[in-house]
PDB file of C-alpha atoms in Angstrom:
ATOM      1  CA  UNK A   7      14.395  -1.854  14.368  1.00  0.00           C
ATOM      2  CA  UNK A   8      11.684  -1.030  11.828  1.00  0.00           C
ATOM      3  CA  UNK A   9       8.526  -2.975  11.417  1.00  0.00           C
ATOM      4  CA  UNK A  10       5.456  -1.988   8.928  1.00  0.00           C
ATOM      5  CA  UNK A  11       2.514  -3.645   9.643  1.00  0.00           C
ATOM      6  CA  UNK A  12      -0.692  -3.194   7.045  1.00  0.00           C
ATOM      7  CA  UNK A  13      -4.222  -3.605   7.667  1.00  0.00           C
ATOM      8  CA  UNK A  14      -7.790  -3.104   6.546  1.00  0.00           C
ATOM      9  CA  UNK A  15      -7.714  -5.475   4.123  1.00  0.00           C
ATOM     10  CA  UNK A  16     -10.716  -8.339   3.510  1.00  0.00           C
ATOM     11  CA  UNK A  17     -13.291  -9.278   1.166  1.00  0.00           C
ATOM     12  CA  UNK A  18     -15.518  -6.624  -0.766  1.00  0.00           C
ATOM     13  CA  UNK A  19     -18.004  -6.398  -3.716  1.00  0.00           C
ATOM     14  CA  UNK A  20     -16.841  -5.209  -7.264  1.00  0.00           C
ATOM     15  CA  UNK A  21     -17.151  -1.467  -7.044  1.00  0.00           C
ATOM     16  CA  UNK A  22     -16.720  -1.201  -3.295  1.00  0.00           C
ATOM     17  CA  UNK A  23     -14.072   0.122  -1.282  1.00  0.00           C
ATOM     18  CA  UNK A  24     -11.255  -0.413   1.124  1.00  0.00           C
ATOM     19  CA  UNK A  25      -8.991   1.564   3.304  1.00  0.00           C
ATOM     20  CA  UNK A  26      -5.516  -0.041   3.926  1.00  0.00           C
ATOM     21  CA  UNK A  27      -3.443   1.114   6.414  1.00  0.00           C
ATOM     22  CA  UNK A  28       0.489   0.812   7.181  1.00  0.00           C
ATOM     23  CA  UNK A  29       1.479   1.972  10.439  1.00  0.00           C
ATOM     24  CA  UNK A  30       5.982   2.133  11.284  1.00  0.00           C
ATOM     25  CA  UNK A  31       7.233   1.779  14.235  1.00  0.00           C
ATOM     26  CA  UNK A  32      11.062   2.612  14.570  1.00  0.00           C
ATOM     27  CA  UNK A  33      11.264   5.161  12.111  1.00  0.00           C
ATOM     28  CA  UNK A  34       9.607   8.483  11.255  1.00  0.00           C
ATOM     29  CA  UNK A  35       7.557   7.306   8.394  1.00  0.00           C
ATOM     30  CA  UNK A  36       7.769  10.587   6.842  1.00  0.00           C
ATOM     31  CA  UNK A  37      10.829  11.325   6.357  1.00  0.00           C
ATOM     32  CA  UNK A  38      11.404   8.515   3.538  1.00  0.00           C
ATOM     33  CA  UNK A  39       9.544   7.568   0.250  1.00  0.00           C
ATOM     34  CA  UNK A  40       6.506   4.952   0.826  1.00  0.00           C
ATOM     35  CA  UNK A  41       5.035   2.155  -1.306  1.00  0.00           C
ATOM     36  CA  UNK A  42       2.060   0.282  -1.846  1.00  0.00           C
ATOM     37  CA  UNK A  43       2.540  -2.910  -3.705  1.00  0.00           C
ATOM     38  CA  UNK A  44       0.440  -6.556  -4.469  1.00  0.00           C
ATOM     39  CA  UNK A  45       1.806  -9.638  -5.750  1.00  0.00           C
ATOM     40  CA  UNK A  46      -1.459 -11.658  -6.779  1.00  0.00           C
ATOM     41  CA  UNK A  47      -1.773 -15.789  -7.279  1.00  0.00           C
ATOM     42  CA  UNK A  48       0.930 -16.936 -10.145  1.00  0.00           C
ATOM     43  CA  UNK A  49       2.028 -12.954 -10.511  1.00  0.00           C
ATOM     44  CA  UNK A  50       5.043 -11.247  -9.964  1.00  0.00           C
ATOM     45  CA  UNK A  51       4.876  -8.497  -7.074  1.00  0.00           C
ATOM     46  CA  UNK A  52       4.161  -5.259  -8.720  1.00  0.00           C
ATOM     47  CA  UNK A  53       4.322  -1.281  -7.150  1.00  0.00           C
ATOM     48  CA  UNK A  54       1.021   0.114  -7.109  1.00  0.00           C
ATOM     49  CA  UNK A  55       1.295   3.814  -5.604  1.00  0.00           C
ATOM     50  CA  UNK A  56       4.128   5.766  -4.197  1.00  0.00           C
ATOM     51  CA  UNK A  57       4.531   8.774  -1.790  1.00  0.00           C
ATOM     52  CA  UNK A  58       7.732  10.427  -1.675  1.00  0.00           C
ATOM     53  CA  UNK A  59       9.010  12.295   1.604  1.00  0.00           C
ATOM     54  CA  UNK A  60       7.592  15.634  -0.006  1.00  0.00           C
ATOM     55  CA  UNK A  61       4.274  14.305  -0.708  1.00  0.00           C
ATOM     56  CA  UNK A  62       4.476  13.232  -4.647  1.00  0.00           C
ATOM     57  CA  UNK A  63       2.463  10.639  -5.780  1.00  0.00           C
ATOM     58  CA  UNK A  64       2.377   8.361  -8.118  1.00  0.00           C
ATOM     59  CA  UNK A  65      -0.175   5.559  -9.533  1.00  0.00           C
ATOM     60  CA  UNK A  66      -0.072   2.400 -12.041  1.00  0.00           C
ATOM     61  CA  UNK A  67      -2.254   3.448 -15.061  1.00  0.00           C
ATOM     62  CA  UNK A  68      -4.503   0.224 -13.558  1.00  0.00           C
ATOM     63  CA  UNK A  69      -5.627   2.131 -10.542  1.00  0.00           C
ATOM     64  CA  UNK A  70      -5.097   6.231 -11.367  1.00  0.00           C
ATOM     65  CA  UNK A  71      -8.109   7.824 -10.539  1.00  0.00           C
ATOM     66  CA  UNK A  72      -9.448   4.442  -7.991  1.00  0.00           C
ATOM     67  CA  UNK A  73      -6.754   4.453  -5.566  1.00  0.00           C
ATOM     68  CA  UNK A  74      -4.991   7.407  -3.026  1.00  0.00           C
ATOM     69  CA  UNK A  75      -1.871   7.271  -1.514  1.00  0.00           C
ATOM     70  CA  UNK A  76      -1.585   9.593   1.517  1.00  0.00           C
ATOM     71  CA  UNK A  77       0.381   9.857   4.876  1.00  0.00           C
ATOM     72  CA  UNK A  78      -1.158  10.980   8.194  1.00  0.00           C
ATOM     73  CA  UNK A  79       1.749  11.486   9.984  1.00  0.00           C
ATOM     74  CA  UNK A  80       0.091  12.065  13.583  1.00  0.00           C
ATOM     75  CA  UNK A  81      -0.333   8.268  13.433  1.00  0.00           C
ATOM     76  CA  UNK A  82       3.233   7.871  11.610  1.00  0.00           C
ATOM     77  CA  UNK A  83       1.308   5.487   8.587  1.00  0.00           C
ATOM     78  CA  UNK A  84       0.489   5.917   4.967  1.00  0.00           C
ATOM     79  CA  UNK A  85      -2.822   4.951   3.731  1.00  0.00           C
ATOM     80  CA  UNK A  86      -4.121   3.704   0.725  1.00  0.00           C
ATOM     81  CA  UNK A  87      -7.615   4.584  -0.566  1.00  0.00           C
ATOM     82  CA  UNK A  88      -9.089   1.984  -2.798  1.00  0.00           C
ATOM     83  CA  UNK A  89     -12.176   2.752  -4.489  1.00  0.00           C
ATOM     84  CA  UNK A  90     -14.362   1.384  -7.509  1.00  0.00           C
ATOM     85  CA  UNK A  91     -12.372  -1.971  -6.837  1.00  0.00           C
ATOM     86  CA  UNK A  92     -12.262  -4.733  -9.468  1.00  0.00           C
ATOM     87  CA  UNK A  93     -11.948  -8.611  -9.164  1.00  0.00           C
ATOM     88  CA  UNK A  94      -8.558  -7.919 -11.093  1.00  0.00           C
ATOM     89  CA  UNK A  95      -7.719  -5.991  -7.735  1.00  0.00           C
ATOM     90  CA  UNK A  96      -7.630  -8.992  -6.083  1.00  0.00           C
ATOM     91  CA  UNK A  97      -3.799  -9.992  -4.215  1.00  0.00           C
ATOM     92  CA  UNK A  98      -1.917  -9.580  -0.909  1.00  0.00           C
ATOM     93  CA  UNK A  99      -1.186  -6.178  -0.806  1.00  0.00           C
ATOM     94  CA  UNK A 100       2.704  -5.031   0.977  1.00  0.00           C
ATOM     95  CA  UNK A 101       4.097  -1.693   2.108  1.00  0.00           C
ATOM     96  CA  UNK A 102       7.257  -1.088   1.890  1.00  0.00           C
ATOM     97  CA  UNK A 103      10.006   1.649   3.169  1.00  0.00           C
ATOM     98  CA  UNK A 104      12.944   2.466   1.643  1.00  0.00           C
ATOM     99  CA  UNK A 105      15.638   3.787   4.365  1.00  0.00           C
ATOM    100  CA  UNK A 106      19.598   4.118   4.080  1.00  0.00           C
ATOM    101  CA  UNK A 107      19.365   1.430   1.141  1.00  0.00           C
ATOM    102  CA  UNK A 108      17.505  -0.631   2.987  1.00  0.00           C
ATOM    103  CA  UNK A 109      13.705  -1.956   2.017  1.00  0.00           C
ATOM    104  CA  UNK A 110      11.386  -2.488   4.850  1.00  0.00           C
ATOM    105  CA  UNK A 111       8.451  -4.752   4.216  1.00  0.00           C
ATOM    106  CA  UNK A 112       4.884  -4.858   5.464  1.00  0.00           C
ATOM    107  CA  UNK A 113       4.029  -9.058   6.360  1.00  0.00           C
ATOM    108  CA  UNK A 114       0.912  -7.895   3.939  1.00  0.00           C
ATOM    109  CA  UNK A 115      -3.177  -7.838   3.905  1.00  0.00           C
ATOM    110  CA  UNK A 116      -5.158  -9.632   2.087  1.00  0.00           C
ATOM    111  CA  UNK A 117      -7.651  -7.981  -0.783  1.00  0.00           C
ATOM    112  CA  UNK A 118     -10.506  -9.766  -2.517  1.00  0.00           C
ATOM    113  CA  UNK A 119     -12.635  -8.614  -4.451  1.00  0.00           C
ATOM    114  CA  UNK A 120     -15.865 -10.466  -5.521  1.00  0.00           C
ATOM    115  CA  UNK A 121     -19.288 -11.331  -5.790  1.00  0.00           C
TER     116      UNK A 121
END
């Protein structure tokens, strides 16, 4: 059975940074595409960064150049990078694993970002 589970999250300054963190267990996390998304108070969910199996990225134009999307596949997770955060940053952020047709989901980690 797989299970994500994300961490790192909590509250930070404008213009900080955060390091989230979703670690799989019952799958090889690298063999299938990755993806970061939030879903923030009143909003729908929305995908923030992708990693395919072969290492493409991809951002929203909201967080190109702020945020990284990598895998460390020693620990079998994908990370995401936040930097230069905004208030507007601010929602439950998921992973999520797409395997066989199938979407796994992260429970999610909170992000806040404020003064």
């Amino acid at each position: 059975q797989v299970q994500l589970v994300e961490s790192g999250g909590g509250l930070v300054q404008p213009g900080g940074s955060l390091r989230l963190s979703c670690a799989a267990s019952g799958s090889i996390f690298s063999r299938y595409p990755v993806g970061w998304y939030r879903q923030a108070p009143g909003k729908q969910r929305e995908s923030v960064a992708a990693i395919t199996s072969g290492g493409t990225t991809s951002y929203i134009d909201s967080v190109k150049g702020r945020f990284t999307i990598s895998r460390d596949n020693a620990k079998n997770s994908v990370n995401l990078q936040m930097n230069s955060l905004k208030p507007e940053d601010t929602a439950v952020y998921y992973c999520n694993m797409a395997r066989g047709g199938i979407e796994y989901w992260g429970q999610g980690t909170q992000v806040t970002v404020s003064s």
